[in-house]
PDB file of C-alpha atoms in Angstrom:
ATOM      1  CA  UNK A   1      24.656  10.042  29.407  1.00 30.00           C
ATOM      2  CA  UNK A   2      24.172  13.696  30.100  1.00 31.00           C
ATOM      3  CA  UNK A   3      20.951  15.172  28.431  1.00 33.00           C
ATOM      4  CA  UNK A   4      21.657  18.363  26.274  1.00 32.00           C
ATOM      5  CA  UNK A   5      18.902  20.789  26.862  1.00 33.00           C
ATOM      6  CA  UNK A   6      20.491  24.247  26.655  1.00 33.00           C
ATOM      7  CA  UNK A   7      18.780  26.296  23.927  1.00 36.00           C
ATOM      8  CA  UNK A   8      19.488  30.082  23.919  1.00 34.00           C
ATOM      9  CA  UNK A   9      16.418  32.326  24.410  1.00 36.00           C
ATOM     10  CA  UNK A  10      17.763  35.751  23.368  1.00 39.00           C
ATOM     11  CA  UNK A  11      16.848  37.907  26.470  1.00 37.00           C
ATOM     12  CA  UNK A  12      14.619  38.279  29.462  1.00 35.00           C
ATOM     13  CA  UNK A  13      11.356  38.720  27.397  1.00 36.00           C
ATOM     14  CA  UNK A  14      11.997  35.855  25.245  1.00 37.00           C
ATOM     15  CA  UNK A  15      13.110  33.656  28.109  1.00 36.00           C
ATOM     16  CA  UNK A  16       9.784  34.555  29.965  1.00 37.00           C
ATOM     17  CA  UNK A  17       7.724  33.441  26.748  1.00 39.00           C
ATOM     18  CA  UNK A  18       9.891  30.329  26.363  1.00 38.00           C
ATOM     19  CA  UNK A  19       9.396  29.410  30.102  1.00 39.00           C
ATOM     20  CA  UNK A  20       5.796  29.395  29.502  1.00 40.00           C
ATOM     21  CA  UNK A  21       5.939  27.560  26.141  1.00 40.00           C
ATOM     22  CA  UNK A  22       8.183  24.884  27.815  1.00 38.00           C
ATOM     23  CA  UNK A  23       5.554  24.078  30.355  1.00 38.00           C
ATOM     24  CA  UNK A  24       2.595  24.495  27.779  1.00 40.00           C
ATOM     25  CA  UNK A  25       4.334  22.711  24.995  1.00 40.00           C
ATOM     26  CA  UNK A  26       5.787  19.698  26.623  1.00 42.00           C
ATOM     27  CA  UNK A  27       9.229  20.431  27.973  1.00 44.00           C
ATOM     28  CA  UNK A  28       9.879  16.572  28.497  1.00 70.00           C
ATOM     29  CA  UNK A  29       8.370  15.424  25.143  1.00 92.00           C
ATOM     30  CA  UNK A  30      11.851  15.311  23.247  1.00 97.00           C
ATOM     31  CA  UNK A  31      14.482  12.702  22.758  1.00 97.00           C
ATOM     32  CA  UNK A  32      16.386  12.729  26.017  1.00 96.00           C
ATOM     33  CA  UNK A  33      19.317  10.257  25.398  1.00 97.00           C
ATOM     34  CA  UNK A  34      21.816   9.125  22.753  1.00 98.00           C
ATOM     35  CA  UNK A  35      21.951   5.392  22.594  1.00 98.00           C
ATOM     36  CA  UNK A  36      24.380   5.249  19.545  1.00 98.00           C
ATOM     37  CA  UNK A  37      25.917   7.483  17.097  1.00 98.00           C
ATOM     38  CA  UNK A  38      28.149   6.804  14.127  1.00 98.00           C
ATOM     39  CA  UNK A  39      28.852   9.918  12.001  1.00 98.00           C
ATOM     40  CA  UNK A  40      29.503   8.147   8.725  1.00 98.00           C
ATOM     41  CA  UNK A  41      31.457   9.398   5.799  1.00 98.00           C
ATOM     42  CA  UNK A  42      31.764  12.931   4.558  1.00 96.00           C
ATOM     43  CA  UNK A  43      29.391  14.701   6.948  1.00 96.00           C
ATOM     44  CA  UNK A  44      29.366  18.364   6.953  1.00 95.00           C
ATOM     45  CA  UNK A  45      32.551  19.431   8.785  1.00 96.00           C
ATOM     46  CA  UNK A  46      32.216  20.956  12.226  1.00 97.00           C
ATOM     47  CA  UNK A  47      28.724  19.314  13.116  1.00 98.00           C
ATOM     48  CA  UNK A  48      29.843  16.155  15.079  1.00 98.00           C
ATOM     49  CA  UNK A  49      28.180  16.668  18.541  1.00 98.00           C
ATOM     50  CA  UNK A  50      25.217  14.168  18.722  1.00 98.00           C
ATOM     51  CA  UNK A  51      23.901  16.123  21.795  1.00 97.00           C
ATOM     52  CA  UNK A  52      22.657  18.721  19.462  1.00 98.00           C
ATOM     53  CA  UNK A  53      19.836  16.402  18.626  1.00 98.00           C
ATOM     54  CA  UNK A  54      18.604  16.282  22.236  1.00 97.00           C
ATOM     55  CA  UNK A  55      15.892  18.540  23.799  1.00 96.00           C
ATOM     56  CA  UNK A  56      13.680  20.841  21.785  1.00 96.00           C
ATOM     57  CA  UNK A  57      14.558  22.323  18.513  1.00 97.00           C
ATOM     58  CA  UNK A  58      16.217  25.847  17.994  1.00 98.00           C
ATOM     59  CA  UNK A  59      14.077  28.931  17.969  1.00 97.00           C
ATOM     60  CA  UNK A  60      16.955  31.311  17.485  1.00 98.00           C
ATOM     61  CA  UNK A  61      20.247  30.848  15.640  1.00 98.00           C
ATOM     62  CA  UNK A  62      23.449  32.548  14.448  1.00 98.00           C
ATOM     63  CA  UNK A  63      24.458  34.165  17.736  1.00 96.00           C
ATOM     64  CA  UNK A  64      27.517  36.033  17.383  1.00 94.00           C
ATOM     65  CA  UNK A  65      27.384  35.750  13.662  1.00 96.00           C
ATOM     66  CA  UNK A  66      24.143  36.686  11.937  1.00 96.00           C
ATOM     67  CA  UNK A  67      21.470  36.333  14.679  1.00 98.00           C
ATOM     68  CA  UNK A  68      18.013  35.469  13.465  1.00 99.00           C
ATOM     69  CA  UNK A  69      14.913  33.716  14.503  1.00 99.00           C
ATOM     70  CA  UNK A  70      14.700  30.198  13.168  1.00 99.00           C
ATOM     71  CA  UNK A  71      12.030  30.361  10.341  1.00 99.00           C
ATOM     72  CA  UNK A  72      11.397  28.377   7.179  1.00 99.00           C
ATOM     73  CA  UNK A  73      13.718  30.761   5.438  1.00 99.00           C
ATOM     74  CA  UNK A  74      16.491  30.721   8.049  1.00 98.00           C
ATOM     75  CA  UNK A  75      17.133  27.436   9.516  1.00 98.00           C
ATOM     76  CA  UNK A  76      19.452  26.623  12.384  1.00 98.00           C
ATOM     77  CA  UNK A  77      23.001  26.341  11.221  1.00 97.00           C
ATOM     78  CA  UNK A  78      25.320  26.589  14.348  1.00 98.00           C
ATOM     79  CA  UNK A  79      27.556  23.363  15.476  1.00 97.00           C
ATOM     80  CA  UNK A  80      25.768  23.044  18.871  1.00 97.00           C
ATOM     81  CA  UNK A  81      22.399  23.199  17.169  1.00 98.00           C
ATOM     82  CA  UNK A  82      22.399  20.396  14.618  1.00 98.00           C
ATOM     83  CA  UNK A  83      24.382  17.219  14.186  1.00 98.00           C
ATOM     84  CA  UNK A  84      25.501  16.003  10.833  1.00 98.00           C
ATOM     85  CA  UNK A  85      25.056  12.377   9.754  1.00 98.00           C
ATOM     86  CA  UNK A  86      27.212  11.170   6.836  1.00 98.00           C
ATOM     87  CA  UNK A  87      26.864   8.270   4.362  1.00 98.00           C
ATOM     88  CA  UNK A  88      26.624   5.004   6.260  1.00 98.00           C
ATOM     89  CA  UNK A  89      26.232   7.029   9.429  1.00 98.00           C
ATOM     90  CA  UNK A  90      23.377   6.888  11.948  1.00 98.00           C
ATOM     91  CA  UNK A  91      22.043   8.298  15.284  1.00 98.00           C
ATOM     92  CA  UNK A  92      19.847   6.347  17.804  1.00 98.00           C
ATOM     93  CA  UNK A  93      17.875   8.527  20.141  1.00 98.00           C
ATOM     94  CA  UNK A  94      15.856   7.417  23.320  1.00 98.00           C
ATOM     95  CA  UNK A  95      12.816   9.034  24.902  1.00 97.00           C
ATOM     96  CA  UNK A  96      12.094   9.011  28.758  1.00 95.00           C
ATOM     97  CA  UNK A  97       8.653   7.829  28.200  1.00 95.00           C
ATOM     98  CA  UNK A  98       7.198   5.764  25.232  1.00 97.00           C
ATOM     99  CA  UNK A  99       5.706   7.636  22.347  1.00 98.00           C
ATOM    100  CA  UNK A 100       2.300   6.338  21.637  1.00 97.00           C
ATOM    101  CA  UNK A 101       0.356   5.769  18.469  1.00 98.00           C
ATOM    102  CA  UNK A 102      -2.380   8.248  19.343  1.00 96.00           C
ATOM    103  CA  UNK A 103      -5.050   8.893  16.674  1.00 93.00           C
ATOM    104  CA  UNK A 104      -6.318  11.828  18.576  1.00 89.00           C
ATOM    105  CA  UNK A 105      -3.073  13.683  17.773  1.00 93.00           C
ATOM    106  CA  UNK A 106      -3.492  16.223  14.806  1.00 94.00           C
ATOM    107  CA  UNK A 107      -3.210  14.333  11.545  1.00 96.00           C
ATOM    108  CA  UNK A 108      -2.625  11.115  13.485  1.00 96.00           C
ATOM    109  CA  UNK A 109       1.150  12.263  13.834  1.00 98.00           C
ATOM    110  CA  UNK A 110       3.007  10.795  16.830  1.00 98.00           C
ATOM    111  CA  UNK A 111       6.656  11.778  16.222  1.00 98.00           C
ATOM    112  CA  UNK A 112       8.003  15.050  14.687  1.00 98.00           C
ATOM    113  CA  UNK A 113      11.453  15.375  13.245  1.00 98.00           C
ATOM    114  CA  UNK A 114      13.462  18.561  12.958  1.00 98.00           C
ATOM    115  CA  UNK A 115      16.357  19.140  10.525  1.00 97.00           C
ATOM    116  CA  UNK A 116      17.876  22.194   8.916  1.00 95.00           C
ATOM    117  CA  UNK A 117      15.899  22.279   5.645  1.00 97.00           C
ATOM    118  CA  UNK A 118      14.810  25.774   4.401  1.00 98.00           C
ATOM    119  CA  UNK A 119      12.919  27.603   1.727  1.00 99.00           C
ATOM    120  CA  UNK A 120      14.444  29.665  -0.897  1.00 99.00           C
ATOM    121  CA  UNK A 121      13.355  33.357  -0.667  1.00 99.00           C
ATOM    122  CA  UNK A 122      12.290  34.877  -3.921  1.00 99.00           C
ATOM    123  CA  UNK A 123      11.860  38.329  -2.433  1.00 98.00           C
ATOM    124  CA  UNK A 124      14.642  38.620   0.192  1.00 98.00           C
ATOM    125  CA  UNK A 125      14.300  39.838   2.958  1.00 98.00           C
ATOM    126  CA  UNK A 126      10.539  39.541   2.634  1.00 98.00           C
ATOM    127  CA  UNK A 127      10.094  35.952   2.712  1.00 98.00           C
ATOM    128  CA  UNK A 128       8.473  34.474  -0.468  1.00 99.00           C
ATOM    129  CA  UNK A 129       8.595  30.792  -1.197  1.00 99.00           C
ATOM    130  CA  UNK A 130      10.353  30.202  -4.284  1.00 99.00           C
ATOM    131  CA  UNK A 131      11.776  26.722  -3.677  1.00 98.00           C
ATOM    132  CA  UNK A 132      13.407  24.336  -1.160  1.00 98.00           C
ATOM    133  CA  UNK A 133      16.983  23.518   0.004  1.00 97.00           C
ATOM    134  CA  UNK A 134      18.726  20.873   2.317  1.00 96.00           C
ATOM    135  CA  UNK A 135      15.445  18.565   2.070  1.00 96.00           C
ATOM    136  CA  UNK A 136      17.879  15.753   2.134  1.00 94.00           C
ATOM    137  CA  UNK A 137      15.885  12.766   3.363  1.00 96.00           C
ATOM    138  CA  UNK A 138      17.251  10.045   5.617  1.00 97.00           C
ATOM    139  CA  UNK A 139      15.937   6.753   6.756  1.00 98.00           C
ATOM    140  CA  UNK A 140      13.695   6.825   9.715  1.00 98.00           C
ATOM    141  CA  UNK A 141      13.295   3.729  11.926  1.00 99.00           C
ATOM    142  CA  UNK A 142      11.286   3.135  15.198  1.00 99.00           C
ATOM    143  CA  UNK A 143      11.420   0.693  17.959  1.00 99.00           C
ATOM    144  CA  UNK A 144       9.598  -0.152  21.181  1.00 98.00           C
ATOM    145  CA  UNK A 145      12.667  -2.044  22.839  1.00 98.00           C
ATOM    146  CA  UNK A 146      15.713  -0.971  20.933  1.00 98.00           C
ATOM    147  CA  UNK A 147      16.175  -4.462  19.360  1.00 98.00           C
ATOM    148  CA  UNK A 148      13.338  -4.843  16.879  1.00 98.00           C
ATOM    149  CA  UNK A 149      13.362  -2.035  14.382  1.00 99.00           C
ATOM    150  CA  UNK A 150      10.590  -0.832  11.991  1.00 98.00           C
ATOM    151  CA  UNK A 151      11.177   1.371   8.971  1.00 98.00           C
ATOM    152  CA  UNK A 152       8.911   4.314   8.354  1.00 97.00           C
ATOM    153  CA  UNK A 153       9.085   4.262   4.527  1.00 92.00           C
ATOM    154  CA  UNK A 154       6.681   7.122   4.140  1.00 91.00           C
ATOM    155  CA  UNK A 155       8.969  10.041   5.219  1.00 94.00           C
ATOM    156  CA  UNK A 156      12.529  11.095   5.077  1.00 93.00           C
ATOM    157  CA  UNK A 157      13.976  12.519   8.251  1.00 95.00           C
ATOM    158  CA  UNK A 158      15.195  15.902   6.929  1.00 93.00           C
ATOM    159  CA  UNK A 159      11.798  16.970   5.327  1.00 93.00           C
ATOM    160  CA  UNK A 160       9.976  19.692   3.693  1.00 94.00           C
ATOM    161  CA  UNK A 161       8.488  21.625   6.426  1.00 97.00           C
ATOM    162  CA  UNK A 162      11.319  23.620   8.007  1.00 98.00           C
ATOM    163  CA  UNK A 163      11.297  24.807  11.523  1.00 98.00           C
ATOM    164  CA  UNK A 164       9.319  27.770  12.578  1.00 98.00           C
ATOM    165  CA  UNK A 165      10.518  29.219  15.979  1.00 96.00           C
ATOM    166  CA  UNK A 166       7.942  32.020  16.592  1.00 94.00           C
ATOM    167  CA  UNK A 167       4.459  32.980  15.307  1.00 91.00           C
ATOM    168  CA  UNK A 168       4.879  36.681  15.681  1.00 93.00           C
ATOM    169  CA  UNK A 169       8.223  37.040  13.941  1.00 97.00           C
ATOM    170  CA  UNK A 170       9.383  37.999  10.446  1.00 98.00           C
ATOM    171  CA  UNK A 171      11.653  35.589   8.478  1.00 99.00           C
ATOM    172  CA  UNK A 172      14.875  37.065   9.586  1.00 99.00           C
ATOM    173  CA  UNK A 173      14.167  39.042  12.709  1.00 99.00           C
ATOM    174  CA  UNK A 174      17.276  39.589  14.757  1.00 98.00           C
ATOM    175  CA  UNK A 175      15.527  39.387  18.104  1.00 98.00           C
ATOM    176  CA  UNK A 176      13.373  36.504  19.318  1.00 96.00           C
ATOM    177  CA  UNK A 177       9.517  36.808  19.055  1.00 94.00           C
ATOM    178  CA  UNK A 178       7.139  36.670  21.971  1.00 89.00           C
ATOM    179  CA  UNK A 179       4.741  34.002  20.787  1.00 86.00           C
ATOM    180  CA  UNK A 180       6.632  30.627  20.458  1.00 90.00           C
ATOM    181  CA  UNK A 181       5.342  27.999  18.022  1.00 91.00           C
ATOM    182  CA  UNK A 182       4.409  24.601  19.375  1.00 90.00           C
ATOM    183  CA  UNK A 183       7.022  22.119  18.581  1.00 95.00           C
ATOM    184  CA  UNK A 184       4.738  19.123  19.650  1.00 94.00           C
ATOM    185  CA  UNK A 185       2.024  20.304  17.357  1.00 93.00           C
ATOM    186  CA  UNK A 186       2.296  18.660  13.690  1.00 96.00           C
ATOM    187  CA  UNK A 187       1.916  20.588  10.757  1.00 96.00           C
ATOM    188  CA  UNK A 188      -0.172  19.192   7.834  1.00 96.00           C
ATOM    189  CA  UNK A 189       1.878  16.122   6.587  1.00 96.00           C
ATOM    190  CA  UNK A 190       0.149  16.183   3.207  1.00 96.00           C
ATOM    191  CA  UNK A 191       1.567  19.617   2.251  1.00 97.00           C
ATOM    192  CA  UNK A 192       4.042  19.517  -0.732  1.00 97.00           C
ATOM    193  CA  UNK A 193       6.219  22.133  -2.123  1.00 98.00           C
ATOM    194  CA  UNK A 194       3.604  23.189  -4.800  1.00 98.00           C
ATOM    195  CA  UNK A 195       1.276  23.952  -1.876  1.00 98.00           C
ATOM    196  CA  UNK A 196       3.942  26.367  -0.492  1.00 98.00           C
ATOM    197  CA  UNK A 197       5.299  28.067  -3.616  1.00 99.00           C
ATOM    198  CA  UNK A 198       4.344  31.603  -3.839  1.00 99.00           C
ATOM    199  CA  UNK A 199       3.202  31.971  -0.059  1.00 99.00           C
ATOM    200  CA  UNK A 200       4.757  35.033   1.915  1.00 98.00           C
ATOM    201  CA  UNK A 201       5.986  34.435   5.321  1.00 98.00           C
ATOM    202  CA  UNK A 202       2.553  35.505   7.042  1.00 97.00           C
ATOM    203  CA  UNK A 203       0.732  33.119   4.867  1.00 98.00           C
ATOM    204  CA  UNK A 204       3.263  30.286   5.445  1.00 98.00           C
ATOM    205  CA  UNK A 205       2.911  30.836   9.289  1.00 96.00           C
ATOM    206  CA  UNK A 206      -0.859  30.810   8.949  1.00 94.00           C
ATOM    207  CA  UNK A 207      -0.591  27.390   7.022  1.00 96.00           C
ATOM    208  CA  UNK A 208       1.462  25.929   9.875  1.00 95.00           C
ATOM    209  CA  UNK A 209      -1.461  26.821  12.173  1.00 90.00           C
ATOM    210  CA  UNK A 210       0.477  27.183  15.417  1.00 89.00           C
ATOM    211  CA  UNK A 211       2.930  24.463  14.601  1.00 94.00           C
ATOM    212  CA  UNK A 212       6.731  24.566  14.792  1.00 97.00           C
ATOM    213  CA  UNK A 213       6.867  22.589  11.560  1.00 98.00           C
ATOM    214  CA  UNK A 214       9.073  19.428  11.150  1.00 98.00           C
ATOM    215  CA  UNK A 215       8.537  15.891   9.509  1.00 98.00           C
ATOM    216  CA  UNK A 216       5.502  14.116  11.035  1.00 98.00           C
ATOM    217  CA  UNK A 217       5.720  10.369  11.472  1.00 98.00           C
ATOM    218  CA  UNK A 218       2.503   8.210  12.320  1.00 98.00           C
ATOM    219  CA  UNK A 219       3.557   5.046  14.299  1.00 98.00           C
ATOM    220  CA  UNK A 220       0.787   3.206  12.538  1.00 98.00           C
ATOM    221  CA  UNK A 221       2.840   3.613   9.470  1.00 97.00           C
ATOM    222  CA  UNK A 222       5.464   1.239  11.064  1.00 97.00           C
ATOM    223  CA  UNK A 223       2.783  -0.992  12.487  1.00 97.00           C
ATOM    224  CA  UNK A 224       3.634  -0.454  16.170  1.00 98.00           C
ATOM    225  CA  UNK A 225       1.798   0.827  19.173  1.00 98.00           C
ATOM    226  CA  UNK A 226       4.630   2.760  20.741  1.00 98.00           C
ATOM    227  CA  UNK A 227       8.116   3.578  20.297  1.00 98.00           C
ATOM    228  CA  UNK A 228      10.854   4.533  22.773  1.00 98.00           C
ATOM    229  CA  UNK A 229      13.759   4.749  20.306  1.00 98.00           C
ATOM    230  CA  UNK A 230      14.262   6.450  17.009  1.00 99.00           C
ATOM    231  CA  UNK A 231      17.055   5.881  14.622  1.00 99.00           C
ATOM    232  CA  UNK A 232      17.990   8.037  11.899  1.00 98.00           C
ATOM    233  CA  UNK A 233      20.471   6.847   9.185  1.00 98.00           C
ATOM    234  CA  UNK A 234      22.020   7.726   5.773  1.00 98.00           C
ATOM    235  CA  UNK A 235      22.637   4.681   3.523  1.00 98.00           C
ATOM    236  CA  UNK A 236      26.003   4.541   1.742  1.00 98.00           C
ATOM    237  CA  UNK A 237      24.349   5.039  -1.585  1.00 97.00           C
ATOM    238  CA  UNK A 238      22.012   7.968  -0.512  1.00 96.00           C
ATOM    239  CA  UNK A 239      22.298  11.187  -2.602  1.00 96.00           C
ATOM    240  CA  UNK A 240      22.756  13.503   0.232  1.00 96.00           C
ATOM    241  CA  UNK A 241      23.960  13.407   3.945  1.00 96.00           C
ATOM    242  CA  UNK A 242      21.735  15.022   6.494  1.00 98.00           C
ATOM    243  CA  UNK A 243      21.719  17.238   9.488  1.00 98.00           C
ATOM    244  CA  UNK A 244      19.181  16.642  12.471  1.00 98.00           C
ATOM    245  CA  UNK A 245      18.170  19.145  15.374  1.00 98.00           C
ATOM    246  CA  UNK A 246      15.548  17.402  17.273  1.00 98.00           C
ATOM    247  CA  UNK A 247      12.788  14.733  17.664  1.00 98.00           C
ATOM    248  CA  UNK A 248       9.542  15.639  19.404  1.00 98.00           C
ATOM    249  CA  UNK A 249       6.627  13.525  20.852  1.00 97.00           C
ATOM    250  CA  UNK A 250       3.394  14.939  19.226  1.00 96.00           C
ATOM    251  CA  UNK A 251       0.730  16.287  21.552  1.00 88.00           C
ATOM    252  CA  UNK A 252      -3.052  15.741  21.178  1.00 82.00           C
ATOM    253  CA  UNK A 253      -4.713  19.093  19.747  1.00 73.00           C
ATOM    254  CA  UNK A 254      -4.992  21.775  22.397  1.00 68.00           C
ATOM    255  CA  UNK A 255      -8.270  23.465  23.220  1.00 75.00           C
ATOM    256  CA  UNK A 256      -8.359  27.078  22.091  1.00 80.00           C
ATOM    257  CA  UNK A 257      -7.043  29.420  24.786  1.00 87.00           C
ATOM    258  CA  UNK A 258      -9.875  31.773  23.897  1.00 85.00           C
ATOM    259  CA  UNK A 259     -12.095  30.529  26.525  1.00 82.00           C
ATOM    260  CA  UNK A 260     -14.817  33.083  26.202  1.00 80.00           C
ATOM    261  CA  UNK A 261     -14.850  32.968  22.431  1.00 76.00           C
ATOM    262  CA  UNK A 262     -14.494  36.758  21.815  1.00 83.00           C
ATOM    263  CA  UNK A 263     -11.630  36.249  19.439  1.00 82.00           C
ATOM    264  CA  UNK A 264      -8.782  37.514  21.832  1.00 90.00           C
ATOM    265  CA  UNK A 265      -6.882  35.823  24.493  1.00 91.00           C
ATOM    266  CA  UNK A 266      -6.764  38.401  27.462  1.00 91.00           C
ATOM    267  CA  UNK A 267      -7.748  38.961  31.054  1.00 92.00           C
ATOM    268  CA  UNK A 268     -11.163  37.648  30.596  1.00 90.00           C
ATOM    269  CA  UNK A 269      -9.935  34.308  29.427  1.00 88.00           C
ATOM    270  CA  UNK A 270      -7.476  34.272  32.305  1.00 92.00           C
ATOM    271  CA  UNK A 271     -10.415  34.746  34.667  1.00 91.00           C
ATOM    272  CA  UNK A 272     -12.266  31.758  33.031  1.00 89.00           C
ATOM    273  CA  UNK A 273      -9.116  29.762  33.363  1.00 90.00           C
ATOM    274  CA  UNK A 274      -8.576  30.654  37.048  1.00 92.00           C
ATOM    275  CA  UNK A 275     -12.287  29.901  37.885  1.00 88.00           C
ATOM    276  CA  UNK A 276     -11.718  26.362  36.674  1.00 87.00           C
ATOM    277  CA  UNK A 277      -8.409  25.859  38.524  1.00 92.00           C
ATOM    278  CA  UNK A 278      -7.830  22.367  39.667  1.00 89.00           C
ATOM    279  CA  UNK A 279     -10.809  20.962  37.711  1.00 82.00           C
ATOM    280  CA  UNK A 280     -11.022  19.923  34.073  1.00 74.00           C
ATOM    281  CA  UNK A 281     -13.710  22.222  32.590  1.00 74.00           C
ATOM    282  CA  UNK A 282     -11.105  24.649  31.104  1.00 80.00           C
ATOM    283  CA  UNK A 283      -8.306  22.303  30.509  1.00 80.00           C
ATOM    284  CA  UNK A 284      -6.249  23.666  27.662  1.00 82.00           C
ATOM    285  CA  UNK A 285      -3.356  20.922  27.460  1.00 74.00           C
ATOM    286  CA  UNK A 286      -5.368  17.666  27.484  1.00 67.00           C
ATOM    287  CA  UNK A 287      -4.034  16.229  30.662  1.00 67.00           C
ATOM    288  CA  UNK A 288      -7.513  16.478  32.545  1.00 68.00           C
ATOM    289  CA  UNK A 289      -6.519  19.182  35.182  1.00 82.00           C
ATOM    290  CA  UNK A 290      -6.410  22.920  34.858  1.00 88.00           C
ATOM    291  CA  UNK A 291      -2.933  23.955  36.278  1.00 88.00           C
ATOM    292  CA  UNK A 292       0.288  25.726  35.490  1.00 87.00           C
ATOM    293  CA  UNK A 293       0.764  23.992  32.121  1.00 81.00           C
ATOM    294  CA  UNK A 294      -2.732  25.417  31.108  1.00 84.00           C
ATOM    295  CA  UNK A 295      -1.682  28.891  32.337  1.00 90.00           C
ATOM    296  CA  UNK A 296       1.369  28.513  30.019  1.00 86.00           C
ATOM    297  CA  UNK A 297      -0.689  27.699  26.976  1.00 84.00           C
ATOM    298  CA  UNK A 298      -2.823  30.732  27.634  1.00 88.00           C
ATOM    299  CA  UNK A 299       0.056  33.140  28.213  1.00 89.00           C
ATOM    300  CA  UNK A 300       1.900  31.920  25.052  1.00 80.00           C
ATOM    301  CA  UNK A 301      -1.270  33.051  23.130  1.00 84.00           C
ATOM    302  CA  UNK A 302      -1.905  36.200  24.945  1.00 89.00           C
ATOM    303  CA  UNK A 303      -3.632  38.912  22.913  1.00 83.00           C
ATOM    304  CA  UNK A 304      -3.862  36.414  19.963  1.00 62.00           C
ATOM    305  CA  UNK A 305      -6.744  34.689  18.323  1.00 54.00           C
TER     306      UNK A 305
END
């Protein structure tokens, strides 16, 4: 089955940033194939392409209509960006490599699910959290072999922490940012709506701490050591149908790209990184070797903290 990986980048500058981010932030760490899709009853019309759930989440939405960065106040909404699952429906996705239960991941989270939940803006267009919408739930199951399934009762698929595409953008910017978030870095799964109420967009971005948001799943909750398959479904008696954008394999916490500790990521840090090229002393992505992926991490944070 063909893998859907086309995600619009919004121009050459954004494309450059996203090329670095793809390398740095796990370009192959997303669901890669559709095993089964049953759309179910009464889904949102027009959102019937299951390929929308493959590859990374959207960073920019609304092209040709109302273009905007994807932010907690501006979730993805185009038919090629999300797939709707109706009552009694389900989608089963497969990863190229097993997702491991890794306690070294931030918060112990192993999988991250992205939907199209959003936050209500109480001070439009400035971005002030006044509530949430489209936090519609959905049942999450995981499997190592595609035969034995384990329900993750602790979370719903379309959860509270909406997608954040860029760390340097406003809530509705009509052009992509230059600093992409990390879609494989979990946000704090203990956050609840009261923790978010009253926060402005800048404070919310800081609370995400580099993450792109999403609903976190710890495989330990399901009692399995690894998962190659994820099934997301909507019971017939559920209160809402749902929409899904992507599923990611969470990464271990990255080392800070501020390698010399001066509070800025710049040429001095690049020099430190290059001096350690091929070794492991300045490894930023946790794979044990300083290479192009680490360079991508550093460039994605350029002139940041």
